[in-house]
């Protein structure tokens, strides 16, 4: 159980790596090549949501570590 406690941060990094990989594949397939503003706004929106979720998870992780 101590090993799980020691590497708990991997639970944050693995979904993040999967998200980045999926987004990268979508971009390489031409997601933003159309030049439409809506595609760019959607991309920025996805990134903002991902950062907010990541910050929330890190804050919750830190609260549990301090208590």
mmCIF file of N, CA and C in Angstrom:
data_model
loop_
_atom_site.group_PDB
_atom_site.id
_atom_site.type_symbol
_atom_site.label_atom_id
_atom_site.label_comp_id
_atom_site.label_asym_id
_atom_site.label_seq_id
_atom_site.Cartn_x
_atom_site.Cartn_y
_atom_site.Cartn_z
ATOM 1 N N UNK A 1 0.808 -1.190 0.000
ATOM 2 C CA UNK A 1 0.000 0.000 0.000
ATOM 3 C C UNK A 1 0.860 1.265 0.000
ATOM 4 N N UNK A 2 2.059 1.173 0.577
ATOM 5 C CA UNK A 2 2.943 2.339 0.578
ATOM 6 C C UNK A 2 3.431 2.665 -0.824
ATOM 7 N N UNK A 3 3.567 1.657 -1.658
ATOM 8 C CA UNK A 3 3.987 1.901 -3.046
ATOM 9 C C UNK A 3 2.911 2.701 -3.773
ATOM 10 N N UNK A 4 1.649 2.359 -3.529
ATOM 11 C CA UNK A 4 0.548 3.109 -4.145
ATOM 12 C C UNK A 4 0.567 4.565 -3.688
ATOM 13 N N UNK A 5 0.795 4.782 -2.409
ATOM 14 C CA UNK A 5 0.862 6.147 -1.882
ATOM 15 C C UNK A 5 2.026 6.920 -2.493
ATOM 16 N N UNK A 6 3.127 6.223 -2.715
ATOM 17 C CA UNK A 6 4.321 6.872 -3.243
ATOM 18 C C UNK A 6 4.149 7.313 -4.703
ATOM 19 N N UNK A 7 3.421 6.518 -5.489
ATOM 20 C CA UNK A 7 3.271 6.800 -6.918
ATOM 21 C C UNK A 7 1.856 7.240 -7.284
ATOM 22 N N UNK A 8 1.186 7.893 -6.360
ATOM 23 C CA UNK A 8 -0.182 8.345 -6.607
ATOM 24 C C UNK A 8 -0.242 9.397 -7.721
ATOM 25 N N UNK A 9 0.839 10.125 -7.904
ATOM 26 C CA UNK A 9 0.863 11.161 -8.942
ATOM 27 C C UNK A 9 0.713 10.579 -10.340
ATOM 28 N N UNK A 10 1.022 9.292 -10.511
ATOM 29 C CA UNK A 10 0.855 8.656 -11.821
ATOM 30 C C UNK A 10 -0.614 8.593 -12.228
ATOM 31 N N UNK A 11 -1.517 8.575 -11.257
ATOM 32 C CA UNK A 11 -2.940 8.592 -11.566
ATOM 33 C C UNK A 11 -3.341 9.897 -12.237
ATOM 34 N N UNK A 12 -2.565 10.930 -12.037
ATOM 35 C CA UNK A 12 -2.812 12.210 -12.702
ATOM 36 C C UNK A 12 -2.105 12.243 -14.060
ATOM 37 N N UNK A 13 -0.895 11.737 -14.107
ATOM 38 C CA UNK A 13 -0.097 11.846 -15.329
ATOM 39 C C UNK A 13 -0.568 10.922 -16.452
ATOM 40 N N UNK A 14 -1.043 9.737 -16.124
ATOM 41 C CA UNK A 14 -1.466 8.803 -17.168
ATOM 42 C C UNK A 14 -2.679 9.314 -17.958
ATOM 43 N N UNK A 15 -3.751 9.781 -17.311
ATOM 44 C CA UNK A 15 -4.846 10.360 -18.111
ATOM 45 C C UNK A 15 -4.424 11.604 -18.889
ATOM 46 N N UNK A 16 -3.528 12.384 -18.304
ATOM 47 C CA UNK A 16 -3.037 13.575 -19.002
ATOM 48 C C UNK A 16 -2.269 13.182 -20.266
ATOM 49 N N UNK A 17 -1.438 12.168 -20.162
ATOM 50 C CA UNK A 17 -0.688 11.696 -21.331
ATOM 51 C C UNK A 17 -1.636 11.149 -22.398
ATOM 52 N N UNK A 18 -2.672 10.441 -21.985
ATOM 53 C CA UNK A 18 -3.652 9.922 -22.941
ATOM 54 C C UNK A 18 -4.384 11.066 -23.628
ATOM 55 N N UNK A 19 -4.771 12.077 -22.863
ATOM 56 C CA UNK A 19 -5.456 13.237 -23.429
ATOM 57 C C UNK A 19 -4.570 13.952 -24.443
ATOM 58 N N UNK A 20 -3.322 14.183 -24.102
ATOM 59 C CA UNK A 20 -2.392 14.860 -25.003
ATOM 60 C C UNK A 20 -2.181 14.038 -26.273
ATOM 61 N N UNK A 21 -2.057 12.738 -26.125
ATOM 62 C CA UNK A 21 -1.856 11.864 -27.281
ATOM 63 C C UNK A 21 -3.060 11.910 -28.225
ATOM 64 N N UNK A 22 -4.263 11.820 -27.670
ATOM 65 C CA UNK A 22 -5.465 11.865 -28.504
ATOM 66 C C UNK A 22 -5.617 13.210 -29.201
ATOM 67 N N UNK A 23 -5.351 14.280 -28.472
ATOM 68 C CA UNK A 23 -5.453 15.613 -29.068
ATOM 69 C C UNK A 23 -4.395 15.817 -30.147
ATOM 70 N N UNK A 24 -3.198 15.317 -29.916
ATOM 71 C CA UNK A 24 -2.126 15.426 -30.896
ATOM 72 C C UNK A 24 -2.480 14.659 -32.178
ATOM 73 N N UNK A 25 -3.015 13.466 -32.030
ATOM 74 C CA UNK A 25 -3.416 12.687 -33.208
ATOM 75 C C UNK A 25 -4.504 13.404 -33.995
ATOM 76 N N UNK A 26 -5.453 14.015 -33.305
ATOM 77 C CA UNK A 26 -6.525 14.740 -33.980
ATOM 78 C C UNK A 26 -5.967 15.945 -34.749
ATOM 79 N N UNK A 27 -5.015 16.642 -34.157
ATOM 80 C CA UNK A 27 -4.419 17.795 -34.833
ATOM 81 C C UNK A 27 -3.606 17.352 -36.051
ATOM 82 N N UNK A 28 -2.851 16.276 -35.905
ATOM 83 C CA UNK A 28 -2.042 15.790 -37.023
ATOM 84 C C UNK A 28 -2.896 15.303 -38.188
ATOM 85 N N UNK A 29 -4.113 14.889 -37.918
ATOM 86 C CA UNK A 29 -5.014 14.445 -38.983
ATOM 87 C C UNK A 29 -5.712 15.613 -39.672
ATOM 88 N N UNK A 30 -5.416 16.841 -39.255
ATOM 89 C CA UNK A 30 -5.950 18.009 -39.945
ATOM 90 C C UNK A 30 -7.083 18.704 -39.229
ATOM 91 N N UNK A 31 -7.184 18.548 -37.935
ATOM 92 C CA UNK A 31 -8.273 19.164 -37.167
ATOM 93 C C UNK A 31 -8.289 20.683 -37.318
ATOM 94 N N UNK A 32 -7.140 21.313 -37.306
ATOM 95 C CA UNK A 32 -7.081 22.772 -37.382
ATOM 96 C C UNK A 32 -6.680 23.291 -38.762
ATOM 97 N N UNK A 33 -6.593 22.429 -39.734
ATOM 98 C CA UNK A 33 -6.138 22.854 -41.055
ATOM 99 C C UNK A 33 -7.210 23.584 -41.858
ATOM 100 N N UNK A 34 -8.463 23.484 -41.432
ATOM 101 C CA UNK A 34 -9.531 24.133 -42.188
ATOM 102 C C UNK A 34 -9.486 25.649 -42.070
ATOM 103 N N UNK A 35 -8.897 26.161 -41.000
ATOM 104 C CA UNK A 35 -8.793 27.602 -40.820
ATOM 105 C C UNK A 35 -10.050 28.239 -40.275
ATOM 106 N N UNK A 36 -11.044 27.432 -39.917
ATOM 107 C CA UNK A 36 -12.286 27.976 -39.354
ATOM 108 C C UNK A 36 -12.045 28.396 -37.910
ATOM 109 N N UNK A 37 -12.611 29.537 -37.560
ATOM 110 C CA UNK A 37 -12.450 30.048 -36.192
ATOM 111 C C UNK A 37 -13.069 29.123 -35.166
ATOM 112 N N UNK A 38 -14.183 28.487 -35.503
ATOM 113 C CA UNK A 38 -14.873 27.628 -34.554
ATOM 114 C C UNK A 38 -13.996 26.441 -34.149
ATOM 115 N N UNK A 39 -13.194 25.937 -35.074
ATOM 116 C CA UNK A 39 -12.281 24.839 -34.741
ATOM 117 C C UNK A 39 -11.232 25.297 -33.734
ATOM 118 N N UNK A 40 -10.710 26.479 -33.933
ATOM 119 C CA UNK A 40 -9.694 27.012 -33.029
ATOM 120 C C UNK A 40 -10.284 27.309 -31.649
ATOM 121 N N UNK A 41 -11.498 27.865 -31.627
ATOM 122 C CA UNK A 41 -12.145 28.121 -30.336
ATOM 123 C C UNK A 41 -12.451 26.818 -29.612
ATOM 124 N N UNK A 42 -12.855 25.805 -30.354
ATOM 125 C CA UNK A 42 -13.101 24.499 -29.749
ATOM 126 C C UNK A 42 -11.835 23.913 -29.160
ATOM 127 N N UNK A 43 -10.749 24.045 -29.870
ATOM 128 C CA UNK A 43 -9.453 23.549 -29.396
ATOM 129 C C UNK A 43 -9.028 24.269 -28.126
ATOM 130 N N UNK A 44 -9.152 25.582 -28.114
ATOM 131 C CA UNK A 44 -8.794 26.359 -26.926
ATOM 132 C C UNK A 44 -9.714 25.993 -25.761
ATOM 133 N N UNK A 45 -10.999 25.808 -26.044
ATOM 134 C CA UNK A 45 -11.942 25.414 -25.005
ATOM 135 C C UNK A 45 -11.596 24.071 -24.393
ATOM 136 N N UNK A 46 -11.214 23.111 -25.225
ATOM 137 C CA UNK A 46 -10.814 21.793 -24.731
ATOM 138 C C UNK A 46 -9.584 21.918 -23.842
ATOM 139 N N UNK A 47 -8.629 22.714 -24.256
ATOM 140 C CA UNK A 47 -7.427 22.907 -23.443
ATOM 141 C C UNK A 47 -7.729 23.578 -22.110
ATOM 142 N N UNK A 48 -8.603 24.570 -22.113
ATOM 143 C CA UNK A 48 -8.959 25.260 -20.871
ATOM 144 C C UNK A 48 -9.665 24.297 -19.921
ATOM 145 N N UNK A 49 -10.586 23.508 -20.427
ATOM 146 C CA UNK A 49 -11.291 22.533 -19.598
ATOM 147 C C UNK A 49 -10.314 21.521 -19.020
ATOM 148 N N UNK A 50 -9.386 21.056 -19.826
ATOM 149 C CA UNK A 50 -8.403 20.080 -19.352
ATOM 150 C C UNK A 50 -7.532 20.672 -18.245
ATOM 151 N N UNK A 51 -7.128 21.925 -18.393
ATOM 152 C CA UNK A 51 -6.295 22.566 -17.372
ATOM 153 C C UNK A 51 -7.089 22.762 -16.081
ATOM 154 N N UNK A 52 -8.347 23.160 -16.178
ATOM 155 C CA UNK A 52 -9.180 23.349 -14.994
ATOM 156 C C UNK A 52 -9.361 22.025 -14.257
ATOM 157 N N UNK A 53 -9.645 20.966 -14.990
ATOM 158 C CA UNK A 53 -9.807 19.644 -14.369
ATOM 159 C C UNK A 53 -8.508 19.206 -13.715
ATOM 160 N N UNK A 54 -7.405 19.412 -14.385
ATOM 161 C CA UNK A 54 -6.103 19.029 -13.836
ATOM 162 C C UNK A 54 -5.788 19.817 -12.560
ATOM 163 N N UNK A 55 -6.048 21.105 -12.559
ATOM 164 C CA UNK A 55 -5.820 21.918 -11.360
ATOM 165 C C UNK A 55 -6.714 21.443 -10.225
ATOM 166 N N UNK A 56 -7.973 21.124 -10.519
ATOM 167 C CA UNK A 56 -8.881 20.618 -9.489
ATOM 168 C C UNK A 56 -8.362 19.314 -8.894
ATOM 169 N N UNK A 57 -7.915 18.409 -9.737
ATOM 170 C CA UNK A 57 -7.389 17.122 -9.254
ATOM 171 C C UNK A 57 -6.152 17.335 -8.398
ATOM 172 N N UNK A 58 -5.282 18.221 -8.818
ATOM 173 C CA UNK A 58 -4.062 18.488 -8.047
ATOM 174 C C UNK A 58 -4.399 19.114 -6.697
ATOM 175 N N UNK A 59 -5.358 20.016 -6.662
ATOM 176 C CA UNK A 59 -5.752 20.629 -5.387
ATOM 177 C C UNK A 59 -6.338 19.577 -4.454
ATOM 178 N N UNK A 60 -7.190 18.702 -4.996
ATOM 179 C CA UNK A 60 -7.766 17.642 -4.162
ATOM 180 C C UNK A 60 -6.679 16.694 -3.670
ATOM 181 N N UNK A 61 -5.736 16.388 -4.528
ATOM 182 C CA UNK A 61 -4.626 15.512 -4.164
ATOM 183 C C UNK A 61 -3.789 16.154 -3.054
ATOM 184 N N UNK A 62 -3.572 17.445 -3.147
ATOM 185 C CA UNK A 62 -2.780 18.150 -2.146
ATOM 186 C C UNK A 62 -3.521 18.234 -0.814
ATOM 187 N N UNK A 63 -4.838 18.441 -0.849
ATOM 188 C CA UNK A 63 -5.616 18.490 0.388
ATOM 189 C C UNK A 63 -5.545 17.155 1.126
ATOM 190 N N UNK A 64 -5.620 16.058 0.380
ATOM 191 C CA UNK A 64 -5.559 14.725 1.010
ATOM 192 C C UNK A 64 -4.171 14.455 1.550
ATOM 193 N N UNK A 65 -3.165 14.980 0.908
ATOM 194 C CA UNK A 65 -1.790 14.772 1.381
ATOM 195 C C UNK A 65 -1.507 15.536 2.667
ATOM 196 N N UNK A 66 -2.109 16.705 2.807
ATOM 197 C CA UNK A 66 -1.874 17.526 3.994
ATOM 198 C C UNK A 66 -2.648 17.054 5.210
ATOM 199 N N UNK A 67 -3.736 16.328 4.998
ATOM 200 C CA UNK A 67 -4.538 15.906 6.156
ATOM 201 C C UNK A 67 -4.133 14.561 6.710
#
